[in-house]
Coordinates of C-alpha atoms in Angstrom, one line a residue:
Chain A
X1 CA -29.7 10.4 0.4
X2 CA -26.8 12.2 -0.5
X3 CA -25.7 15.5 -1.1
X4 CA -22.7 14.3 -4.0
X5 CA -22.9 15.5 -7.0
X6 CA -21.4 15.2 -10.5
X7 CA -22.1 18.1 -12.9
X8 CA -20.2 20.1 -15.8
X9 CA -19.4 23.0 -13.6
X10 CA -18.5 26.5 -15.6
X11 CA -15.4 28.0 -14.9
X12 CA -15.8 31.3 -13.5
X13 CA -12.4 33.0 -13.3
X14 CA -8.7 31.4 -13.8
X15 CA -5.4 32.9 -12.1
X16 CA -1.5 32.4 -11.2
X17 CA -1.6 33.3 -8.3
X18 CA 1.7 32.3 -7.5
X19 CA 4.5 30.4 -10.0
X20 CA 2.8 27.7 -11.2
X21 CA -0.2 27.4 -8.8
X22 CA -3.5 28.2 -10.2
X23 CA -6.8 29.2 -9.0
X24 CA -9.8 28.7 -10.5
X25 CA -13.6 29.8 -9.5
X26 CA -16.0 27.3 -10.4
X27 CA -19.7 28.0 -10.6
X28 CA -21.5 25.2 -8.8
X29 CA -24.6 26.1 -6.6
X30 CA -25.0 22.9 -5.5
X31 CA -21.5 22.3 -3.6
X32 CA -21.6 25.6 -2.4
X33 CA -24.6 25.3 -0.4
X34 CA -23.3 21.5 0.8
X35 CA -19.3 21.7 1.1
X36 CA -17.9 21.8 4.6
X37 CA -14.3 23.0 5.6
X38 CA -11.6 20.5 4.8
X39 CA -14.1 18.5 2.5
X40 CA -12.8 18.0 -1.3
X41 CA -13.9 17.3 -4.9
X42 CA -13.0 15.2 -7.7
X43 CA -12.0 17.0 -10.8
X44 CA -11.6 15.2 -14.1
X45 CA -8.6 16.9 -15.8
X46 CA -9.6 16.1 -19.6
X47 CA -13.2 14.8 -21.8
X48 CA -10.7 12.5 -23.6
X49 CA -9.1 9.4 -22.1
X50 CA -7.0 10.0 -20.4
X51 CA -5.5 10.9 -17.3
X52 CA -7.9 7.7 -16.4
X53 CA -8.6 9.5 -12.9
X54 CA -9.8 12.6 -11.3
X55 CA -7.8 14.6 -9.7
X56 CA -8.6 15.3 -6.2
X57 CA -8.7 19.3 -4.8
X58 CA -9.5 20.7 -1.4
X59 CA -12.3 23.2 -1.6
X60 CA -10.0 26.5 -1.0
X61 CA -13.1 28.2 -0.1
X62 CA -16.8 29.0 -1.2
X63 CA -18.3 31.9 -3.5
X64 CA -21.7 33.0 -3.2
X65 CA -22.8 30.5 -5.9
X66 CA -19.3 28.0 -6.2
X67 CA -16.4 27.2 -4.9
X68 CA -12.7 28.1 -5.6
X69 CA -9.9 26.0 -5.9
X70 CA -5.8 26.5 -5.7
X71 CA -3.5 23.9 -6.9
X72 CA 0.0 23.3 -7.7
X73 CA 0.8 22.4 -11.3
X74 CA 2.7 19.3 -10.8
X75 CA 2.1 16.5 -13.9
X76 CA 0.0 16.1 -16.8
X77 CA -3.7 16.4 -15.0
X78 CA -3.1 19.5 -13.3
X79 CA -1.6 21.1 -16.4
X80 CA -4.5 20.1 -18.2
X81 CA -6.9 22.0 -15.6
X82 CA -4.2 25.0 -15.5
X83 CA -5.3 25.4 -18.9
X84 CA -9.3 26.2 -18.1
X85 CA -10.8 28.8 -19.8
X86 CA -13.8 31.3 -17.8
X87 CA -17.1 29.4 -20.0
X88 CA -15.4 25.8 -20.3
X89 CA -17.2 23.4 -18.1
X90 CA -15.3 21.0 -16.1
X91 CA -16.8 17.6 -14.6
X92 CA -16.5 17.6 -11.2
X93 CA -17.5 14.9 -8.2
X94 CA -18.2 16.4 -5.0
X95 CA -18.1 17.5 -2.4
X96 CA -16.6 14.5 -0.7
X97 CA -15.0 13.2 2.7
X98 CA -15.0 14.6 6.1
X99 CA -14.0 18.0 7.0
X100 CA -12.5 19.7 10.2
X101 CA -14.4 18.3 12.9
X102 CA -15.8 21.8 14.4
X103 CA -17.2 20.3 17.4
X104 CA -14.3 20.4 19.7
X105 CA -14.2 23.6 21.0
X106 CA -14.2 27.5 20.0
X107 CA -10.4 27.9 20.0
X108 CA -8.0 27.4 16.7
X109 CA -4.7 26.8 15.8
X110 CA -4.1 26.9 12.2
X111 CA -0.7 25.1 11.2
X112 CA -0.2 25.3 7.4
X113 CA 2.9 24.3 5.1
X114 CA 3.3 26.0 1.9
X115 CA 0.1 25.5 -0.2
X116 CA -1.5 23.4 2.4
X117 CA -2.8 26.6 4.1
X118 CA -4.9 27.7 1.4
X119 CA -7.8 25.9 2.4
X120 CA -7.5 27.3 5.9
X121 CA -9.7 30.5 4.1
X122 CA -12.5 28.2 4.3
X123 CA -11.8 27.0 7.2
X124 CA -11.3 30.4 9.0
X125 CA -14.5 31.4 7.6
X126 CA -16.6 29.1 9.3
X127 CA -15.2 29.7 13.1
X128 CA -14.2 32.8 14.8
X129 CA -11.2 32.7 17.1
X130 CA -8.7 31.4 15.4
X131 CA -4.1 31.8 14.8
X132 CA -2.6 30.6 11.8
X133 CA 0.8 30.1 11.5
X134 CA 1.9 29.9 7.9
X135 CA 5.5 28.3 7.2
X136 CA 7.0 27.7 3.4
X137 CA 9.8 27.3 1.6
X138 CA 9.9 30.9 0.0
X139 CA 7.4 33.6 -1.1
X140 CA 6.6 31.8 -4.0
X141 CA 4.9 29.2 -2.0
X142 CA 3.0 31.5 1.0
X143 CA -0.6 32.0 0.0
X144 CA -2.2 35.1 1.0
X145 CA -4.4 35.1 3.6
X146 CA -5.5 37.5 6.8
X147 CA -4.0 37.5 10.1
X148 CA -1.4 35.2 9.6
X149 CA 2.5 34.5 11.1
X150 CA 4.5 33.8 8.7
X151 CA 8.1 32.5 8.6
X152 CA 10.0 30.9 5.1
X153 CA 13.1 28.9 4.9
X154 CA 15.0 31.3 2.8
X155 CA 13.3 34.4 5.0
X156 CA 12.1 36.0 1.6
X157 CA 9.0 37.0 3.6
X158 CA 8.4 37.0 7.2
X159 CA 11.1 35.8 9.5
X160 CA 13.6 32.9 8.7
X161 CA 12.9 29.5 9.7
X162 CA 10.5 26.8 10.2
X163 CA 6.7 26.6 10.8
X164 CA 7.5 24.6 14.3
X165 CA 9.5 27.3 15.9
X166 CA 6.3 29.1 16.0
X167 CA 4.6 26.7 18.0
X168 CA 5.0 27.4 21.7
X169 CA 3.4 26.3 24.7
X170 CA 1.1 29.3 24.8
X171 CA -0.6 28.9 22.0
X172 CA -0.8 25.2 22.2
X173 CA -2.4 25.4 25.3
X174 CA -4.8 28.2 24.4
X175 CA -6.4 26.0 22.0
X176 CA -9.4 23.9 21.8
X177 CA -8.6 22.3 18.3
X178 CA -5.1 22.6 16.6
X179 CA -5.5 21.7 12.8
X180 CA -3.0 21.1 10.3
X181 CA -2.1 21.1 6.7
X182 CA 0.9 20.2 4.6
X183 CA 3.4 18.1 3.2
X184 CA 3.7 14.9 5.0
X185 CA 7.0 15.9 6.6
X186 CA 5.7 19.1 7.6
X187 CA 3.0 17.7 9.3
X188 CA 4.9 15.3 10.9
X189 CA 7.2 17.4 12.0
X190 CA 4.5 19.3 13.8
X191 CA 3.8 16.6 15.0
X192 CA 6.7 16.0 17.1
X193 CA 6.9 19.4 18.1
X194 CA 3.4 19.0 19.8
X195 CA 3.8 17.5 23.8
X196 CA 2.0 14.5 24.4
X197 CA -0.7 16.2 26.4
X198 CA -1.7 18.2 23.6
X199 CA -1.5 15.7 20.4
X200 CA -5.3 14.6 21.2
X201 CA -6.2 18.6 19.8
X202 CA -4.4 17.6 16.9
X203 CA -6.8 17.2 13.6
X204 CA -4.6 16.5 10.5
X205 CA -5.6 17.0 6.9
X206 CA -4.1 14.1 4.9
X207 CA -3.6 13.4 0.8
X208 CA -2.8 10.3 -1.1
X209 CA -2.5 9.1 -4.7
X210 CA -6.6 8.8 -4.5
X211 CA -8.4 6.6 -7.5
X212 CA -11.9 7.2 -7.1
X213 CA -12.8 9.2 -4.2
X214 CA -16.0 8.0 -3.5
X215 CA -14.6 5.3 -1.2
X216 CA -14.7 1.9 -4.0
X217 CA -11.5 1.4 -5.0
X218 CA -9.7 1.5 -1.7
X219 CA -6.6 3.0 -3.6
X220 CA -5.8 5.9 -0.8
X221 CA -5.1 4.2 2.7
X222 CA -3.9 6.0 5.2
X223 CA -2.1 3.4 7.7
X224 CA -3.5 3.6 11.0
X225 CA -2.1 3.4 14.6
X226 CA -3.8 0.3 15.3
X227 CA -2.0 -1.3 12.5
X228 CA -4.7 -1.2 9.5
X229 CA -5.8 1.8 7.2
X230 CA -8.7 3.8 6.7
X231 CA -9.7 5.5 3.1
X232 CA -8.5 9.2 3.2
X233 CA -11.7 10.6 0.9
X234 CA -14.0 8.9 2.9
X235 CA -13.5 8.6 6.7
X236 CA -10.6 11.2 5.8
X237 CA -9.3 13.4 4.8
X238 CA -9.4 15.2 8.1
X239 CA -7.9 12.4 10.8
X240 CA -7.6 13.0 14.2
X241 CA -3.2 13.1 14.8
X242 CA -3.6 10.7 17.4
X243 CA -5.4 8.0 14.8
X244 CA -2.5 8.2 12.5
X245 CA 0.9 6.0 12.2
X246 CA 3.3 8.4 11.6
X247 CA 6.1 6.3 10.7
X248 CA 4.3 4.0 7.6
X249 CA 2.7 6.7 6.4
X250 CA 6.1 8.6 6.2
X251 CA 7.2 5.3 4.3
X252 CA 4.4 5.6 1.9
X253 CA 7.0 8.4 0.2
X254 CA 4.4 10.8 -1.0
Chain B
X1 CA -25.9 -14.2 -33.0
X2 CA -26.5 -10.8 -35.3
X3 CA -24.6 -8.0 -35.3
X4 CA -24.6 -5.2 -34.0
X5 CA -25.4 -7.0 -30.6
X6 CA -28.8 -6.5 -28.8
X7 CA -28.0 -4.5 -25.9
X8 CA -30.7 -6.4 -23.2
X9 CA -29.0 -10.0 -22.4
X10 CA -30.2 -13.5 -21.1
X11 CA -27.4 -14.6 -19.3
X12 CA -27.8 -17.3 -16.8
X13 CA -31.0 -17.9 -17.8
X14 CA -31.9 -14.2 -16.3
X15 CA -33.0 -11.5 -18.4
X16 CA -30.8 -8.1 -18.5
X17 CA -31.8 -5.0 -19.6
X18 CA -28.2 -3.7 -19.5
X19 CA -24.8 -6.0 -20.4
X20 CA -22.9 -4.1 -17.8
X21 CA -21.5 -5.7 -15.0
X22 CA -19.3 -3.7 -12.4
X23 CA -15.5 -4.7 -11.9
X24 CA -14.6 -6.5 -8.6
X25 CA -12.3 -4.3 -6.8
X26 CA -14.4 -1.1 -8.3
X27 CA -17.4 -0.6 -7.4
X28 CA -16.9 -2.5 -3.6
X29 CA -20.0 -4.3 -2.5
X30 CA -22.1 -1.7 -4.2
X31 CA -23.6 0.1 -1.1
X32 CA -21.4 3.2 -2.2
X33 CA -23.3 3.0 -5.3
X34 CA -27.2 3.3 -3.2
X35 CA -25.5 6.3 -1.4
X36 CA -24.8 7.7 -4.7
X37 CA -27.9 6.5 -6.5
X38 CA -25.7 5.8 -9.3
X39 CA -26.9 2.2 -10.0
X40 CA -29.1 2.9 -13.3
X41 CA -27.9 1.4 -16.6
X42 CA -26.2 -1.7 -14.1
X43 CA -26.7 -5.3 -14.8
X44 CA -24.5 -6.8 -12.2
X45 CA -22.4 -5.6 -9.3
X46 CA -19.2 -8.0 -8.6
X47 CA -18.2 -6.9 -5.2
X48 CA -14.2 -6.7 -4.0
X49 CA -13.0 -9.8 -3.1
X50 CA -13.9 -11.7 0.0
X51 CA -11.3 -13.9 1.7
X52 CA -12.0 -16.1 4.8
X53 CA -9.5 -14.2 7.0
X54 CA -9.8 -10.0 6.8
X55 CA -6.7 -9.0 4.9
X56 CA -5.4 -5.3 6.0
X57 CA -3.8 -4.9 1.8
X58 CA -1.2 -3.8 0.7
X59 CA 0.8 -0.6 2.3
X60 CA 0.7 2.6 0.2
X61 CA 1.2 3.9 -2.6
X62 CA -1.6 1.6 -3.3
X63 CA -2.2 3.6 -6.7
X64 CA 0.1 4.9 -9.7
X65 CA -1.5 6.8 -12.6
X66 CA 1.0 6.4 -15.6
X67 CA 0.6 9.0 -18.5
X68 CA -1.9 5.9 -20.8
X69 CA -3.6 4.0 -17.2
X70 CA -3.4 2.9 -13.9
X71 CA -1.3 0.6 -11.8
X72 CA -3.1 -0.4 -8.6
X73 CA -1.7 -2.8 -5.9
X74 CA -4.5 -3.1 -3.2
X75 CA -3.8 -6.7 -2.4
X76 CA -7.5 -8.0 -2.0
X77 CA -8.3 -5.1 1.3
X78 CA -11.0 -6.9 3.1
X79 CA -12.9 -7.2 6.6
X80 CA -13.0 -11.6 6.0
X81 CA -15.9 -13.5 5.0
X82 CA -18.0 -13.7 8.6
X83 CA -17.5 -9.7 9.0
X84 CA -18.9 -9.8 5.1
X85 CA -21.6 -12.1 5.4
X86 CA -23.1 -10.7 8.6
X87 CA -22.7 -6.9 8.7
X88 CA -21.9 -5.9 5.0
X89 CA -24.1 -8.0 3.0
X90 CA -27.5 -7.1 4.4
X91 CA -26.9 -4.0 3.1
X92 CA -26.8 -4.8 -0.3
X93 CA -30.2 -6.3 -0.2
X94 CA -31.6 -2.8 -1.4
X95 CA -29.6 -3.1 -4.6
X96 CA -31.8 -3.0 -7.7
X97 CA -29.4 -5.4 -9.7
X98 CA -27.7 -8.8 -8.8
X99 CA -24.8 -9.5 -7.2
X100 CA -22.1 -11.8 -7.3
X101 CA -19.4 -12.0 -4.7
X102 CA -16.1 -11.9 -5.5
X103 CA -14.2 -14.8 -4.1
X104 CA -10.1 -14.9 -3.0
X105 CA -8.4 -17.6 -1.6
X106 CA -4.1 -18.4 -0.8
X107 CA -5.0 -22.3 -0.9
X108 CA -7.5 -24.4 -3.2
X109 CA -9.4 -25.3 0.0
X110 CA -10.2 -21.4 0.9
X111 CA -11.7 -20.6 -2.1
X112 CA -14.9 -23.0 -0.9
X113 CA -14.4 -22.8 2.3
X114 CA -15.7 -19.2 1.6
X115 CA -18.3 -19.8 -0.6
X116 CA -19.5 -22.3 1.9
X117 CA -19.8 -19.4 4.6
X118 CA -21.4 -17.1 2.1
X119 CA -24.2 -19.4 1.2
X120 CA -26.1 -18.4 4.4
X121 CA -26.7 -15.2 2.6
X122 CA -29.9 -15.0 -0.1
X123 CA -29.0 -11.6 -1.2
X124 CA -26.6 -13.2 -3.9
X125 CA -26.5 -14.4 -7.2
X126 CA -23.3 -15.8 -7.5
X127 CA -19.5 -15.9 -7.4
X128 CA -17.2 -14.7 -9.3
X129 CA -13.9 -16.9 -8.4
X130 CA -10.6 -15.2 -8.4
X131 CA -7.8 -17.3 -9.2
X132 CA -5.8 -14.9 -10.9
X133 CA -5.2 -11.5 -8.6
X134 CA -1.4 -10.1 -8.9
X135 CA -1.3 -8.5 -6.2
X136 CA -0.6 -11.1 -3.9
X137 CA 2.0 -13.2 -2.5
X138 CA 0.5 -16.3 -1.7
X139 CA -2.2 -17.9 -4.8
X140 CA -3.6 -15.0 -7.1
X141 CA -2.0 -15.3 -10.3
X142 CA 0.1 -18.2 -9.3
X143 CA -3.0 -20.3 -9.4
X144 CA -4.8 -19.3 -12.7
X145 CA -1.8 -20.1 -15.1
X146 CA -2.1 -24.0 -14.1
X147 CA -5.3 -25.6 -15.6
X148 CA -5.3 -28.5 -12.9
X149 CA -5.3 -26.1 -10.0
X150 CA -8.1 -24.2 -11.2
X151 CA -9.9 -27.4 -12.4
X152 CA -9.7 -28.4 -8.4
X153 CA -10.8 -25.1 -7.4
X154 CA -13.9 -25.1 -9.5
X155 CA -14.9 -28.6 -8.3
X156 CA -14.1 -27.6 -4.6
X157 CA -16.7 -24.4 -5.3
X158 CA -19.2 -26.6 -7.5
X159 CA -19.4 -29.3 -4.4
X160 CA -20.4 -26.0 -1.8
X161 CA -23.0 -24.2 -4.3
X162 CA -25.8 -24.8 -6.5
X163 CA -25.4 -21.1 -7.5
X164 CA -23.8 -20.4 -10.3
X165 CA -20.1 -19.3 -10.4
X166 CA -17.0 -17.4 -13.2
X167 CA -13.7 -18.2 -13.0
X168 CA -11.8 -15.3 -13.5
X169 CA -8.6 -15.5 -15.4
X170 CA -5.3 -13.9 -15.6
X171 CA -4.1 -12.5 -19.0
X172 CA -0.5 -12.9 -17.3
X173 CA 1.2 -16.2 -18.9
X174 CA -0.4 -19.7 -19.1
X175 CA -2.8 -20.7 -22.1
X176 CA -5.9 -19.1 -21.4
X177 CA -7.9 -20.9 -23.3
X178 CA -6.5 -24.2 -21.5
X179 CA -7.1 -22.7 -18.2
X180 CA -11.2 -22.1 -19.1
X181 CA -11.7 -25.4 -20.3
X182 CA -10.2 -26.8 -17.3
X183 CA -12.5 -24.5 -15.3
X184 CA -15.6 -25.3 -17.1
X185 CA -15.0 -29.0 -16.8
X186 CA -14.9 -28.1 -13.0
X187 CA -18.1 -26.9 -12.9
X188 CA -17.7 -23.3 -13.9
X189 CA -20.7 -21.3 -15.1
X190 CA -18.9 -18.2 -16.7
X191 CA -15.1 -17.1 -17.8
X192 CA -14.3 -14.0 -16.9
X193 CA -11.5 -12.4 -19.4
X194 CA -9.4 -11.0 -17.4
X195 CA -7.7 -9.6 -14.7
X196 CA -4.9 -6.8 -14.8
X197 CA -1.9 -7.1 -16.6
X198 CA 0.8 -7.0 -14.9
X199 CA 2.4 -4.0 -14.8
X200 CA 5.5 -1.5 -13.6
X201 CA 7.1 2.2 -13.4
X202 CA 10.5 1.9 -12.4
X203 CA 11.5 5.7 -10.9
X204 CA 14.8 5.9 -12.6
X205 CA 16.4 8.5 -10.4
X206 CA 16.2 5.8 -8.0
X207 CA 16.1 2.6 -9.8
X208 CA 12.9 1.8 -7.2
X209 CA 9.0 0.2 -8.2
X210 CA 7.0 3.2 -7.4
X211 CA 5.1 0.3 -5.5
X212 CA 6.0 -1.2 -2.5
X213 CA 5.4 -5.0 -3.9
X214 CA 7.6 -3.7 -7.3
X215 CA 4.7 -5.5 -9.6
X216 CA 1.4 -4.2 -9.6
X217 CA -1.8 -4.7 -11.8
X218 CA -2.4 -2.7 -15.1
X219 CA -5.5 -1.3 -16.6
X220 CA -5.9 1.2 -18.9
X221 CA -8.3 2.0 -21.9
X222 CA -5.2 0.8 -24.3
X223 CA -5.8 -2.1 -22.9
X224 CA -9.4 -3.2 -25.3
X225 CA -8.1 -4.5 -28.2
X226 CA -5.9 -7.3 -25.8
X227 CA -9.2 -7.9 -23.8
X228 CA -11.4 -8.2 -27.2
X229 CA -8.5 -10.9 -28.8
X230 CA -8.7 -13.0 -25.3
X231 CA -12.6 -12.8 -25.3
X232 CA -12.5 -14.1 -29.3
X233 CA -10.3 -16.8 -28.6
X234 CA -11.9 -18.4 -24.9
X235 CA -15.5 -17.7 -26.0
X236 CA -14.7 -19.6 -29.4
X237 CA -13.0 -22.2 -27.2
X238 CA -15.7 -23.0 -24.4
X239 CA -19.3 -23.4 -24.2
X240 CA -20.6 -21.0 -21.0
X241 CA -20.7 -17.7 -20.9
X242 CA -18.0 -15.7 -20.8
X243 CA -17.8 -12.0 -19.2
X244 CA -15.0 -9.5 -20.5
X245 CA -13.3 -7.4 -18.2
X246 CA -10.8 -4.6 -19.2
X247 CA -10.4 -1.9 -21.7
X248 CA -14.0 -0.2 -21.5
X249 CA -14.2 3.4 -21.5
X250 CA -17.2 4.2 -24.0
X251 CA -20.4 2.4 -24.8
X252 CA -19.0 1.6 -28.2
X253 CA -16.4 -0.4 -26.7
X254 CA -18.9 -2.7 -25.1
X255 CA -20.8 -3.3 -28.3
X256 CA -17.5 -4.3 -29.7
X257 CA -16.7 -6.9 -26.8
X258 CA -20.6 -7.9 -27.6
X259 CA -19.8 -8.6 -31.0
X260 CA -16.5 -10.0 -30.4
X261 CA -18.2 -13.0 -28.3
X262 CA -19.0 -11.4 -24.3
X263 CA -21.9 -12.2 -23.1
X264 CA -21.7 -9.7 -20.5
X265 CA -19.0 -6.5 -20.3
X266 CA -17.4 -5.8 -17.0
X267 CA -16.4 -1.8 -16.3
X268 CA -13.7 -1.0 -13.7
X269 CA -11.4 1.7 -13.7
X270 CA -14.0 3.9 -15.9
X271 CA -16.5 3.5 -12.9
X272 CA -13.8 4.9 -10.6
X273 CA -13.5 8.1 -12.9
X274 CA -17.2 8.2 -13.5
X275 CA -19.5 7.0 -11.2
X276 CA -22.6 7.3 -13.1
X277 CA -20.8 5.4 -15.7
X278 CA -23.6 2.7 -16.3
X279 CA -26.4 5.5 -17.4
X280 CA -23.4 7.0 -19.3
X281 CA -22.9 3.7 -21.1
X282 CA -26.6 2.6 -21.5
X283 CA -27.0 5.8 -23.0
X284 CA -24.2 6.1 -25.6
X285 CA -25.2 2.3 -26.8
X286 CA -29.0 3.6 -27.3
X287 CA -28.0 6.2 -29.5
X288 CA -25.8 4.0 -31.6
X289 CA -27.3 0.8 -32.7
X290 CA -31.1 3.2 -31.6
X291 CA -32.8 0.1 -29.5

């Protein structure tokens, strides 16, 4: 039994909502009454042939009968899905992979890097006591979103600096559950920043160049601490920080 | 044989509804596929490779889209052939189609030293026998361009197993048609035509491989009419069976590997993109040829 699908799914709406990063409402029943924080979908970018894969998308968060999502135009695929109409219907796989694991306490800190706090709506929907801290490189890249610190690079909104200065000792230790989103250097960063006795908190939502999605292919391994990988879109993409090896995945340059 | 080709096969001396076999390395021992429930319009399943020692693969970027396919360097990922044969392969005993294990080796004598482990199992048909993966440092491709090595691979496999067994060729230098005679002579019950090209994308800011191993394996639906000339030639050239592999992304492609001279039509990256890509299939070669 499984609660995957793969359906035309109507777009709903379709918006810049900041230079070059779209987001699109899909209509979808199914996912929305199935997807979990942190999970993703598979969405195929064209009916011709090609791109050959899907483009994978974190659920940004759900509607009352779909889901939205928020990407960055960065190639050929996600141009093509800039480009939806509201009525065109776009295949898409999901949802898939693991979310946030919500089971380790009450008590959240949000850490997102540019775009990869958008899906902390979702997220932030689904528990109560939550602080996000929201760092990017400039305004262009800080997605909206309630309740939030927020600190750029070039200080064109919120104070001037990086997401890590943010992080203190305070709010690491008032927290049950510390997730985090972003580039890999971001997160890895972070991850430094975090003492030892706090890492184990540390939930980290990881990408990859992903093939399939649905956990065949074994195209988007995530090297592990103990020396081998695990699929990011199936036990991922949510891995606990402690699970991960920093250092090769750094190397995978993505 | 008339054309257009009947869809239902005998192959093997089995009876198939549906000429579609999945693409080792695709579709992974096909238990994804019962979680899905997307095994309709399936003939065969050819699992990943097995090796006898588990093989961690290749570091990321495993994957690299290119604007017309896919360059994938996975370098045969998998848990060894004891961890296979006891704890993944009783789960594919609820699959509704055969199976036939995909088998890798770095020496001649590997290749039947795994078969020989794997023929504790009943849930398999067959093997598919992978001499020619290019992904790998030690055997893969190195192995399928020389017609005597794969002749003493296929005799190794045909001393182990009274099931029957494809030889899986590289399209990457070598005669081809040499290499399947030599594997049929072994003992060989099928060709499969073929494994990924191999492939490249040189970043040229940097001058790097956008992969760690600079070569990787190319597939892409540009890829058919290469597939359909290789299937011509080998299935002119030997007397089993011979399975195409590459270059599939509609049912009309299939019908044309059919006619060309497969006997059975592997689907690989198309699966990855569409997972319900055998009902998909089934369904746009009813509608043509109306059977």
């Amino acid at each position: 039994m499984t609660s995957v699908v793969d359906f035309d799914c109507a777009v709903i709406s379709q918006e810049m909502v900041l230079p070059d990063v779209i987001k699109i409402v899909f209509h979808s029943p199914e996912i929305a009454s199935s997807a979990k924080p942190g999970q993703f979908v598979q969405v195929e970018p064209s009916k011709g042939l090609f791109p050959v894969t899907r483009r994978p998308v974190t659920i940004n968060r759900l509607t009352d009968d779909g889901f939205e999502l928020l990407f960055d135009v960065v190639g050929r695929g996600t141009e093509l899905m800039s480009q939806k109409q509201p009525g065109d219907k776009v295949r898409i796989l999901g949802p898939l992979g693991n979310g946030w694991d919500l089971t380790k306490g009450k008590k959240w800190l949000l850490i997102g890097g540019g775009l990869g706090a958008a899906g902390f709506q979702f997220l932030k929907d689904s528990i109560s006591d939550s602080v996000l801290l929201i760092g990017a490189s400039s305004k262009d890249r800080v997605v909206s979103l309630e309740n939030s610190i927020v600190v750029t690079e070039d200080g064109s909104v919120g104070s001037k600096g990086l997401v890590t200065a943010l992080i203190t000792e305070e709010n690491l230790a008032n927290a049950d559950s510390i997730a985090v989103c972003g580039p890999v250097v971001m997160m890895e960063a972070v991850w430094n920043a975090v003492p030892e006795k706090h890492r184990h908190k540390l939930q980290i939502s990881t990408e990859s160049r992903m093939g399939c999605g649905w956990a065949v292919c074994d195209g988007c391994s995530i090297p592990m601490s103990d020396g081998g990988y695990k699929k990011c879109c199936k036990e991922g993409p949510v891995f606990p920080g402690i699970e991960i090896d920093w250092k090769r995945w750094k190397e995978a340059g993505l | 044989m008339s054309y257009p080709p009947s869809i239902s096969r005998k192959f093997w001396g089995l009876d198939f509804d549906s000429p579609i076999m999945l693409a080792s390395g695709t579709a992974g021992f096909g238990e994804e596929l019962l979680t899905l429930d997307c095994l309709s319009g399936v003939g065969v399943v050819v699992s990943k490779a097995v090796s006898f020692k588990p093989r961690a693969g290749n570091p990321p970027p495993r994957l690299f889209e290119t604007p017309l396919g896919l360059l994938n360097s996975i370098g045969l990922a998998n848990p060894g052939v004891h961890h296979v044969l006891n704890h993944i392969l009783p789960l594919t005993e609820k699959l509704p189609c055969p199976l036939l294990i995909n088998v890798a080796g770095e020496s001649i004598q590997e290749f039947s030293d795994v078969v020989e482990v794997l023929e504790q199992s009943k849930t398999h048909l067959g093997y598919e026998i992978n001499v020619s993966c290019p992904n790998v440092a030690d055997g893969g491709a190195a192995f399928g361009v020389d017609p005597d090595v794969v002749f003493q691979i296929a005799k190794g496999v045909s001393r182990v197993t009274d099931r029957p067994f494809s030889v899986k060729l590289t399209p990457n230098g070598g005669d081809m048609v040499m290499v399947a005679k030599a594997a049929v002579d072994g003992g060989a019950s099928a060709i499969t035509v073929c494994n990924t090209f191999l492939g490249m994308f040189v970043d040229w800011r940097t001058g790097k491989s956008v992969i760690k191993r600079k070569v990787a394996g190319y597939t892409s639906p540009a890829l058919l009419p290469l597939v359909v000339a290789r299937v011509w030639q080998v299935s002119n050239a030997v007397s089993v069976p011979v399975i195409s592999s590459g270059g599939v992304s509609h049912g009309e492609d299939i019908l044309q590997l059919l006619a060309a001279g497969a006997s059975m039509v592997q689907v690989g990256t198309r699966l990855m993109r569409r997972p319900f890509a055998g009902a998909e299939l089934m369904d746009e070669m009813q509608k043509l040829i109306g059977e």
